mmCIF file of C-alpha atoms in Angstrom:
data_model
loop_
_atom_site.group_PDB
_atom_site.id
_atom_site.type_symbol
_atom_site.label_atom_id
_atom_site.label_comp_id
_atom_site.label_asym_id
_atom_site.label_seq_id
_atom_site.Cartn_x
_atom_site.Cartn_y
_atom_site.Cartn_z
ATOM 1 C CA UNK A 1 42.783 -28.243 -8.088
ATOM 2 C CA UNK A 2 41.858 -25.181 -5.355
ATOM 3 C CA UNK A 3 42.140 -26.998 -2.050
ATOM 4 C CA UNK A 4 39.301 -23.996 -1.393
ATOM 5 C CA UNK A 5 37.041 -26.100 -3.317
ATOM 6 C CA UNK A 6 34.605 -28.453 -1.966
ATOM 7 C CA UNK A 7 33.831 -30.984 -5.237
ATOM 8 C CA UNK A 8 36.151 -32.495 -7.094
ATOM 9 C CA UNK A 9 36.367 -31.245 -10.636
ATOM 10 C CA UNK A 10 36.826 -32.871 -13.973
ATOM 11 C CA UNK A 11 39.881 -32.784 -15.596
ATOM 12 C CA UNK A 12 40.392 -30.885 -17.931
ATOM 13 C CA UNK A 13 41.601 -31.113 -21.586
ATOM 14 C CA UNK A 14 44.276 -30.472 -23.769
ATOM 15 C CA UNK A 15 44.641 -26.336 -24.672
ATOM 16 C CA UNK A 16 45.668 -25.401 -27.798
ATOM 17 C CA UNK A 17 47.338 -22.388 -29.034
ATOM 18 C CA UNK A 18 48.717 -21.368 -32.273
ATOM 19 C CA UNK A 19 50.535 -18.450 -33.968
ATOM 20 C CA UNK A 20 51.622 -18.632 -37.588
ATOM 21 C CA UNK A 21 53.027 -22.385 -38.541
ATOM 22 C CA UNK A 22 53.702 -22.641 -35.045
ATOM 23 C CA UNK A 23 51.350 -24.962 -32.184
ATOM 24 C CA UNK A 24 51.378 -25.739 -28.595
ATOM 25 C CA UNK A 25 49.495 -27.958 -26.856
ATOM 26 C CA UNK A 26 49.068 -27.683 -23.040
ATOM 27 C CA UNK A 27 48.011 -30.186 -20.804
ATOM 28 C CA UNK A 28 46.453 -28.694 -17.313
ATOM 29 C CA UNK A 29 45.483 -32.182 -16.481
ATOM 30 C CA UNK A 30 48.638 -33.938 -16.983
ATOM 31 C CA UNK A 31 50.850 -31.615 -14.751
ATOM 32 C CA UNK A 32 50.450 -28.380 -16.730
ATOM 33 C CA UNK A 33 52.616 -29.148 -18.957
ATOM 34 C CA UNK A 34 53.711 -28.537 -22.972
ATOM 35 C CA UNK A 35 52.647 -32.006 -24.447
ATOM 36 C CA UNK A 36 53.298 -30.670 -27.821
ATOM 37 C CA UNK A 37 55.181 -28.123 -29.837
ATOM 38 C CA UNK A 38 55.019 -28.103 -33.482
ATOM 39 C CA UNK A 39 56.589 -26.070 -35.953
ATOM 40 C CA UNK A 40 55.653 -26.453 -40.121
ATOM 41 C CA UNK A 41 53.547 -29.556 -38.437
ATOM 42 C CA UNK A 42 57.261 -30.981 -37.041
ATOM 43 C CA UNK A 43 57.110 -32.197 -33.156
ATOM 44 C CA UNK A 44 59.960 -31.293 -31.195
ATOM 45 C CA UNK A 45 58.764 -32.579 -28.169
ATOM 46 C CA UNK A 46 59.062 -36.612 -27.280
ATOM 47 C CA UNK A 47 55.680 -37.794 -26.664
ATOM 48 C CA UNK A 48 54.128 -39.489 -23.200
ATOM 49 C CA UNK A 49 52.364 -38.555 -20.427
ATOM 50 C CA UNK A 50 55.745 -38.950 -18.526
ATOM 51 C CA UNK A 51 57.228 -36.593 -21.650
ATOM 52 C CA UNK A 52 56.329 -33.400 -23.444
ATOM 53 C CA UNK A 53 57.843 -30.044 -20.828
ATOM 54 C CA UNK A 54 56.443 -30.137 -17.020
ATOM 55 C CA UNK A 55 56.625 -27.501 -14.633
ATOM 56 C CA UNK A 56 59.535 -28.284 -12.001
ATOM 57 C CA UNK A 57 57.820 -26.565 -8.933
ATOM 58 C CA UNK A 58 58.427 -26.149 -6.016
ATOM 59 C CA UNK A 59 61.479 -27.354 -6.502
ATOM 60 C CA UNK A 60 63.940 -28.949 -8.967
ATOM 61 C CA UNK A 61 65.772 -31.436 -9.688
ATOM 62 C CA UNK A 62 66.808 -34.219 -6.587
ATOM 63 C CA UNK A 63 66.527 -33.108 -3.210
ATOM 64 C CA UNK A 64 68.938 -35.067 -0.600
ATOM 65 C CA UNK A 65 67.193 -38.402 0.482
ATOM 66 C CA UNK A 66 63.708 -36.151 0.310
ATOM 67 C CA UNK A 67 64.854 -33.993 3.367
ATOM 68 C CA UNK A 68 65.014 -30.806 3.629
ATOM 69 C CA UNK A 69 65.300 -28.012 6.138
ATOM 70 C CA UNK A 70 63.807 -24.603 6.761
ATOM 71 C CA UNK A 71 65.472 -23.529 9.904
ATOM 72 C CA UNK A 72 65.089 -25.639 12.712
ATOM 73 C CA UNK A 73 61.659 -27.788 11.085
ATOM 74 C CA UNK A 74 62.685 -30.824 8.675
ATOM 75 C CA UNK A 75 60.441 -31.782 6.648
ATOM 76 C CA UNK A 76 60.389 -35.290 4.479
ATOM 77 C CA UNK A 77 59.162 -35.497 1.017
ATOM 78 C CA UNK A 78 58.107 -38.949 -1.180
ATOM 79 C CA UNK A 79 60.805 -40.854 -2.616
ATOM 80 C CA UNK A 80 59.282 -40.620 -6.184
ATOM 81 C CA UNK A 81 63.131 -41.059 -7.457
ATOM 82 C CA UNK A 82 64.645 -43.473 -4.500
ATOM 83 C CA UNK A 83 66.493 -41.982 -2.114
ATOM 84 C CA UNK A 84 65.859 -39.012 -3.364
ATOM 85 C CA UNK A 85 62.785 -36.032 -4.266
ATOM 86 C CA UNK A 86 62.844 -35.745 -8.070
ATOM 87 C CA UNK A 87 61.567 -32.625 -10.008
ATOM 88 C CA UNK A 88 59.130 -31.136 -7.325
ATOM 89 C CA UNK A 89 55.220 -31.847 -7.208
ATOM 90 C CA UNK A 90 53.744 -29.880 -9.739
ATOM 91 C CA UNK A 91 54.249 -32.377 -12.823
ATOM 92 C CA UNK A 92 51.128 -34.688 -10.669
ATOM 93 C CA UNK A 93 48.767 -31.938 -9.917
ATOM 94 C CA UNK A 94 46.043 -31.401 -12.023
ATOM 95 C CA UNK A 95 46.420 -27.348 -13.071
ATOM 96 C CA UNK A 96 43.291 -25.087 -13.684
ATOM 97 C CA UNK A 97 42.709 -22.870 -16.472
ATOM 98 C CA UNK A 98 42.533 -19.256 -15.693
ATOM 99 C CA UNK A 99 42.515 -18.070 -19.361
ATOM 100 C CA UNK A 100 43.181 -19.215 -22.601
ATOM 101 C CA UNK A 101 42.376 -17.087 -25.665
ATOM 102 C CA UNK A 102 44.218 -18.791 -28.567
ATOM 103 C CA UNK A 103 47.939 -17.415 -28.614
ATOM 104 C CA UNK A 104 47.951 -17.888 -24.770
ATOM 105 C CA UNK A 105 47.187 -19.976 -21.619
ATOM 106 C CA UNK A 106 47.304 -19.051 -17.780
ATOM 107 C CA UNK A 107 46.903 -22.258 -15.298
ATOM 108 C CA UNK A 108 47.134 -22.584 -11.348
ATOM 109 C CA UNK A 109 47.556 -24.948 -9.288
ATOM 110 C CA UNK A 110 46.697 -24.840 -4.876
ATOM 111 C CA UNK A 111 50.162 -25.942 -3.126
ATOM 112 C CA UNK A 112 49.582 -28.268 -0.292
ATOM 113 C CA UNK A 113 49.962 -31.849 0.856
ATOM 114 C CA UNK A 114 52.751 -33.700 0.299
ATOM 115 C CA UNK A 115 54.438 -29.984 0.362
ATOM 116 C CA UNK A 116 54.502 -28.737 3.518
ATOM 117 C CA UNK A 117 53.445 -25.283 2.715
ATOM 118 C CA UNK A 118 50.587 -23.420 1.412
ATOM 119 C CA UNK A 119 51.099 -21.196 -1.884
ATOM 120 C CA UNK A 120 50.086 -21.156 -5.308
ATOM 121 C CA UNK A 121 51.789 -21.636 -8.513
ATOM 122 C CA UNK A 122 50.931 -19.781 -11.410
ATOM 123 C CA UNK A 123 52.356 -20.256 -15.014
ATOM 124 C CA UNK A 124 52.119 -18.310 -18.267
ATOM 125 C CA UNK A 125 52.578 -19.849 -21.936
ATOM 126 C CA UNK A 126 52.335 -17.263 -24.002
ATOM 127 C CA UNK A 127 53.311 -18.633 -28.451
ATOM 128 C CA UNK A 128 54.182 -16.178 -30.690
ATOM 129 C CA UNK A 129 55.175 -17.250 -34.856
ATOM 130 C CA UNK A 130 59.158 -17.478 -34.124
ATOM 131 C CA UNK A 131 59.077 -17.671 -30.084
ATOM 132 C CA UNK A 132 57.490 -19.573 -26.922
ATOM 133 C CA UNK A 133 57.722 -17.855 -23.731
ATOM 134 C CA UNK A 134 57.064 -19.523 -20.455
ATOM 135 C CA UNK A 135 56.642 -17.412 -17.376
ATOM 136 C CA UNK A 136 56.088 -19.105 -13.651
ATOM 137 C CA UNK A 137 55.239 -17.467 -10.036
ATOM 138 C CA UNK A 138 54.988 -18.952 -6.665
ATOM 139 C CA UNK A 139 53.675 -17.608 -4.253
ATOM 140 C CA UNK A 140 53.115 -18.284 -0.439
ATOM 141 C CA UNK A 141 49.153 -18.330 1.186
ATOM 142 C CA UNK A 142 51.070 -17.851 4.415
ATOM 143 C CA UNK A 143 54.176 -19.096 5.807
ATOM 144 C CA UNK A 144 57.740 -17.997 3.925
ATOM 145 C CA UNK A 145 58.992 -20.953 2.651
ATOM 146 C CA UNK A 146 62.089 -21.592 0.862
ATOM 147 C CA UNK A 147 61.287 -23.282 -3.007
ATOM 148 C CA UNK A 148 62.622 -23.778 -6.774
ATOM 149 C CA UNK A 149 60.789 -23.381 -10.035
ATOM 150 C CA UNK A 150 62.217 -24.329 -13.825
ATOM 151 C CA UNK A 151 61.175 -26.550 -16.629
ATOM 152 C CA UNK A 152 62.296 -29.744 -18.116
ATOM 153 C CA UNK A 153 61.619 -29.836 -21.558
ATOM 154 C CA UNK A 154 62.041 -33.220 -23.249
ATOM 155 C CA UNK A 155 63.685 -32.393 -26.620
ATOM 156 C CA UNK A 156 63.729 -34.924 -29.512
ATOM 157 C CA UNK A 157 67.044 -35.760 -30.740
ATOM 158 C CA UNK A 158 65.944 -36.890 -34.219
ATOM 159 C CA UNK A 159 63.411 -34.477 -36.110
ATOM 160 C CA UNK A 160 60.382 -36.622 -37.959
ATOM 161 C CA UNK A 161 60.588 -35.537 -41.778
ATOM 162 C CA UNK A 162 57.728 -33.096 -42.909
ATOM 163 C CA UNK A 163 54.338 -32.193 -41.813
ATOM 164 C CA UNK A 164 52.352 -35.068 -39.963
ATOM 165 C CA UNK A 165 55.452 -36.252 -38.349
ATOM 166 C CA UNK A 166 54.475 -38.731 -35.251
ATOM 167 C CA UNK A 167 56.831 -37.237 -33.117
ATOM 168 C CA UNK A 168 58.849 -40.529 -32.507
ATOM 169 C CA UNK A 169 61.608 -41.820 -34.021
ATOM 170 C CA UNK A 170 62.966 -39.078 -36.630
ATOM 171 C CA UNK A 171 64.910 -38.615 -39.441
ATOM 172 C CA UNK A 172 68.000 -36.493 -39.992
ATOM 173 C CA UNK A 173 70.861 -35.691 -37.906
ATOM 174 C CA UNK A 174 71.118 -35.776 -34.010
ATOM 175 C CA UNK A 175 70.363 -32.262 -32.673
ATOM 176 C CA UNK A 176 73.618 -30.649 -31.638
ATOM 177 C CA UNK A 177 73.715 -29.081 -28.250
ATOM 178 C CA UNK A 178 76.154 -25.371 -27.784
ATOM 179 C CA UNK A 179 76.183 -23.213 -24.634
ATOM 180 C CA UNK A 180 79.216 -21.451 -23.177
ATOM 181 C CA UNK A 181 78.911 -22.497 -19.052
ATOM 182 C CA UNK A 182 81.000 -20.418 -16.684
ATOM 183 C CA UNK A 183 81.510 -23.343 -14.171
ATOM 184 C CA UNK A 184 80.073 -27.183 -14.229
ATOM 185 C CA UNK A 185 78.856 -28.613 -10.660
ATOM 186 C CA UNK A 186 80.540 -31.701 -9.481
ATOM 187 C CA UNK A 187 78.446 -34.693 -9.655
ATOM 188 C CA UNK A 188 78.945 -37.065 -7.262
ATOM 189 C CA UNK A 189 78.195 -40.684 -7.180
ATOM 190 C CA UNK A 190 74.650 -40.161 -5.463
ATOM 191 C CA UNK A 191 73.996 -37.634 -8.379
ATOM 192 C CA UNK A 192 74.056 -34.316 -6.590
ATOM 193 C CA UNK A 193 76.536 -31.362 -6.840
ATOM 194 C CA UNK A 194 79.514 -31.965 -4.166
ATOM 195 C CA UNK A 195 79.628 -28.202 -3.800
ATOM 196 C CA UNK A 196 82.915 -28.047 -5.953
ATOM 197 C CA UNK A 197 82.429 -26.034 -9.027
ATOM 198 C CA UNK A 198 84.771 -27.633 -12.312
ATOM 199 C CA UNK A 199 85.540 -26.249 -15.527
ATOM 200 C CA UNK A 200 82.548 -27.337 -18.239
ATOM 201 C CA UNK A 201 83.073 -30.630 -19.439
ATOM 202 C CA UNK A 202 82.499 -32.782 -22.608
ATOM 203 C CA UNK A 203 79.170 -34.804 -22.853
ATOM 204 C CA UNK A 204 77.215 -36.796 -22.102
ATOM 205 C CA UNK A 205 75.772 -35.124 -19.584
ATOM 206 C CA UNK A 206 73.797 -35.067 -16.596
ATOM 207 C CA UNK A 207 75.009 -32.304 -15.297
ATOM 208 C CA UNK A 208 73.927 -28.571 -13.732
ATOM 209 C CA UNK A 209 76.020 -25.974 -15.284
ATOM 210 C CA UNK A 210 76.360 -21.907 -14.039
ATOM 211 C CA UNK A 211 75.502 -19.266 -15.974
ATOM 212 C CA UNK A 212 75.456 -15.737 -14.212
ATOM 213 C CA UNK A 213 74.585 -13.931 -16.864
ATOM 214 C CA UNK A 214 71.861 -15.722 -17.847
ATOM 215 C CA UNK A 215 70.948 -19.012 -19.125
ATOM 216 C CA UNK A 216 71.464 -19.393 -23.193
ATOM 217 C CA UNK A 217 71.431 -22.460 -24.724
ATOM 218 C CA UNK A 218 71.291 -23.559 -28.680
ATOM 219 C CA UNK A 219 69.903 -26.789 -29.987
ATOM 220 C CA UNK A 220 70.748 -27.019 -33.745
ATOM 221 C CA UNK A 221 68.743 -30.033 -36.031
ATOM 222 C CA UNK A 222 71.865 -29.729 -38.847
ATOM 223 C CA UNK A 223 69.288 -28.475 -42.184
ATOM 224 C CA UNK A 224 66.200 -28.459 -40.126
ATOM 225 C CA UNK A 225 65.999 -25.895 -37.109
ATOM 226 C CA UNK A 226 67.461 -23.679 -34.932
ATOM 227 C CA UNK A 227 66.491 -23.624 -30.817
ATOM 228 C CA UNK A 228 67.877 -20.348 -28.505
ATOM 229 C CA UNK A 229 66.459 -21.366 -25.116
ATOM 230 C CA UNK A 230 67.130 -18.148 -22.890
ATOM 231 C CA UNK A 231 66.617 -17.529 -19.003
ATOM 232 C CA UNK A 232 67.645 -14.966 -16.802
ATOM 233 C CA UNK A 233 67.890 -17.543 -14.521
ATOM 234 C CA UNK A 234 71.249 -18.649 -13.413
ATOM 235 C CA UNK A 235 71.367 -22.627 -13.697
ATOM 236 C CA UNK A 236 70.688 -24.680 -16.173
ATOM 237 C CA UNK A 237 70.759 -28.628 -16.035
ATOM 238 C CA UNK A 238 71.466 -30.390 -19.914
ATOM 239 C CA UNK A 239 70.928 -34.149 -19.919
ATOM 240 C CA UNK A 240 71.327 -36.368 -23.151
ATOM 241 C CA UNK A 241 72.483 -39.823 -22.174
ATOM 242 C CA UNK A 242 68.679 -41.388 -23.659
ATOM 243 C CA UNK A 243 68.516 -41.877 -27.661
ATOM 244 C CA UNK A 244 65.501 -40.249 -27.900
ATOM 245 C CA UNK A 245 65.355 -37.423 -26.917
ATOM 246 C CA UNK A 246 67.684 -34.621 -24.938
ATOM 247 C CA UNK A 247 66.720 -31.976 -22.404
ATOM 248 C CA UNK A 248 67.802 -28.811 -22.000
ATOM 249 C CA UNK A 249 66.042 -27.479 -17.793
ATOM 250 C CA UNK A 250 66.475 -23.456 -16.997
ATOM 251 C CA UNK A 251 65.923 -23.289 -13.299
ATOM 252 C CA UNK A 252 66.010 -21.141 -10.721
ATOM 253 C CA UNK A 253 68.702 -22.463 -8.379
ATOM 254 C CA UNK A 254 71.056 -26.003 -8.478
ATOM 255 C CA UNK A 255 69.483 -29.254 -7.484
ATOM 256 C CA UNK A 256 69.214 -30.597 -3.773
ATOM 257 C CA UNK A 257 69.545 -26.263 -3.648
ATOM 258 C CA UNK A 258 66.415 -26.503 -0.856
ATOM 259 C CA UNK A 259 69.867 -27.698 1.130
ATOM 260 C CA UNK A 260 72.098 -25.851 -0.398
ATOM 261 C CA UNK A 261 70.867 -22.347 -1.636
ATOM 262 C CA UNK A 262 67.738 -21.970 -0.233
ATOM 263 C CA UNK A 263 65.548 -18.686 -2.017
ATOM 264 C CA UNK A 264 62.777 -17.701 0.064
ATOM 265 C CA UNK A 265 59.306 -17.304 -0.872
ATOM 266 C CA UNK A 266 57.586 -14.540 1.196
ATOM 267 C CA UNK A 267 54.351 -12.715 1.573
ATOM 268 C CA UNK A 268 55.915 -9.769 -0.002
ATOM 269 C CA UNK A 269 58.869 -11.624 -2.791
ATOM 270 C CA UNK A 270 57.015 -13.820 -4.750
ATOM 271 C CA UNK A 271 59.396 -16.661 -6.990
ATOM 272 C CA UNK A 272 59.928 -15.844 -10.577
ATOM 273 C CA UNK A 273 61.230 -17.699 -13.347
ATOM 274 C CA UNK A 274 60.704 -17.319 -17.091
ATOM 275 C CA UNK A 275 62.348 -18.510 -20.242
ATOM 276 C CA UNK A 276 61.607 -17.986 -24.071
ATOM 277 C CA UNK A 277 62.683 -20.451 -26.631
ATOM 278 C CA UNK A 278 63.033 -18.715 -30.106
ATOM 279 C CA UNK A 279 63.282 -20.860 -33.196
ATOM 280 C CA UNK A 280 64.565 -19.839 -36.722
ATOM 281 C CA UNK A 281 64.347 -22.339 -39.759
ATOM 282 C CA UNK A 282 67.499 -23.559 -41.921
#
């Protein structure tokens, strides 16, 4: 919601688009985010207001102990993942619909309290028959401040069978998970990157992984579907240690990076981030 605005607005529903077999939902009012994506009537996405894909804005994955610095200020942010700041602020922010005309849907969202900055956050779905592409900008009112942006996508390991499936437990094999990392961060025991990069390691993970040349990861439902989840951003976090369901998180820099590779938003350098998932059937 606008902090420029004076009444408090309704939420507002569900959007859906649809191109060919293929349907998106998107939720404004629960975080802007995907909280469904069938294809041939088959959820991929785990269900929940908790679930579906959210926005990680403005910034992702933990930050140390909520703390981080921008020169000489500190600033504190809520302990929503004790002791640290999980996944940024934009997955509780109710988004507003700028446009939605049936294939695609632009929502925005004010920055502001518990963020210390002023901005706004836009982000792009755009569906197309054999592709989703997701597109996200930040920008500052003010103020250059330094920020992340990226998705987390909540995956279903286990594909329901047919049209009509309920998106929970599924049928089949468990997806299969290929990408070719140049380096693996070191996790340490508080679940940040030490700042050592390792060579890529066997699963499970919960893990950020490096990919200069772009982000490009497959999810493979043996007989069922194929997932290419692209990026031209750099990092990528994978985590599938849950049964149900695995995620697959392009980002634009590591996590606790407000620390540790800060990327400035500025009146004139905008953030951008966008990734396309492309599906083919088997």
């Amino acid at each position: 919601m606008s902090t420029h605005e004076t009444t408090e607005a309704a939420p507002e529903a569900g959007v859906l688009l649809a191109a060919g077999n293929a349907e998106v939902t998107v939720r404004p009012e629960l975080g802007g985010r995907l909280g469904s994506l069938r294809i041939d009537g088959t959820e991929l996405l785990r269900q929940g207001p908790r679930y579906g894909s959210f926005p990680m804005v403005p910034w992702c994955g933990r930050t140390a102990n909520g703390v981080f610095r921008d020169g000489a200020e500190r600033h504190e942010l809520p302990l929503n993942s004790p002791p640290h700041a999980i996944h940024g602020t934009g997955r509780d922010q109710v988004w507003r619909t700028v446009r939605a005309d049936g294939t695609a849907a632009v929502l925005t969202y004010d920055l502001g309290d518990p963020w210390p900055y002023t901005g706004r956050v836009t982000q792009l779905v755009e569906l197309a028959e054999d592709a989703l592409t997701l597109k996200m900008g930040v920008e500052t009112y003010g103020n250059s401040f330094p920020a992340q942006a990226g998705w987390h996508p909540w995956f279903l390991r286990h594909l329901a069978g047919g049209s009509g499936g309920s998106g929970g437990a599924g049928e089949g094999e468990s997806v299969r998970i290929s990408f070719d990392a140049a380096w693996q961060e070191e996790r340490g025991e508080d679940h940040l990157p030490t700042g050592r990069r390792t060579e890529p390691r066997p699963g499970p993970w919960d893990d950020c992984f490096g990919m200069p040349d772009g982000v490009d990861v497959t999810l493979t439902w043996p007989g069922r579907l194929e997932l290419r989840i692209t990026s031209r951003a750099e990092w990528v976090v994978v985590y599938d240690e849950q049964d149900e369901a695995v995620c697959v998180e392009p980002q634009s820099g590591p996590p606790n990076g407000l620390n540790t590779a800060p990327r400035l938003v500025t009146p004139i350098d905008p953030l951008e981030i966008s990734t396309t998932w492309r599906w083919r059937r088997l």
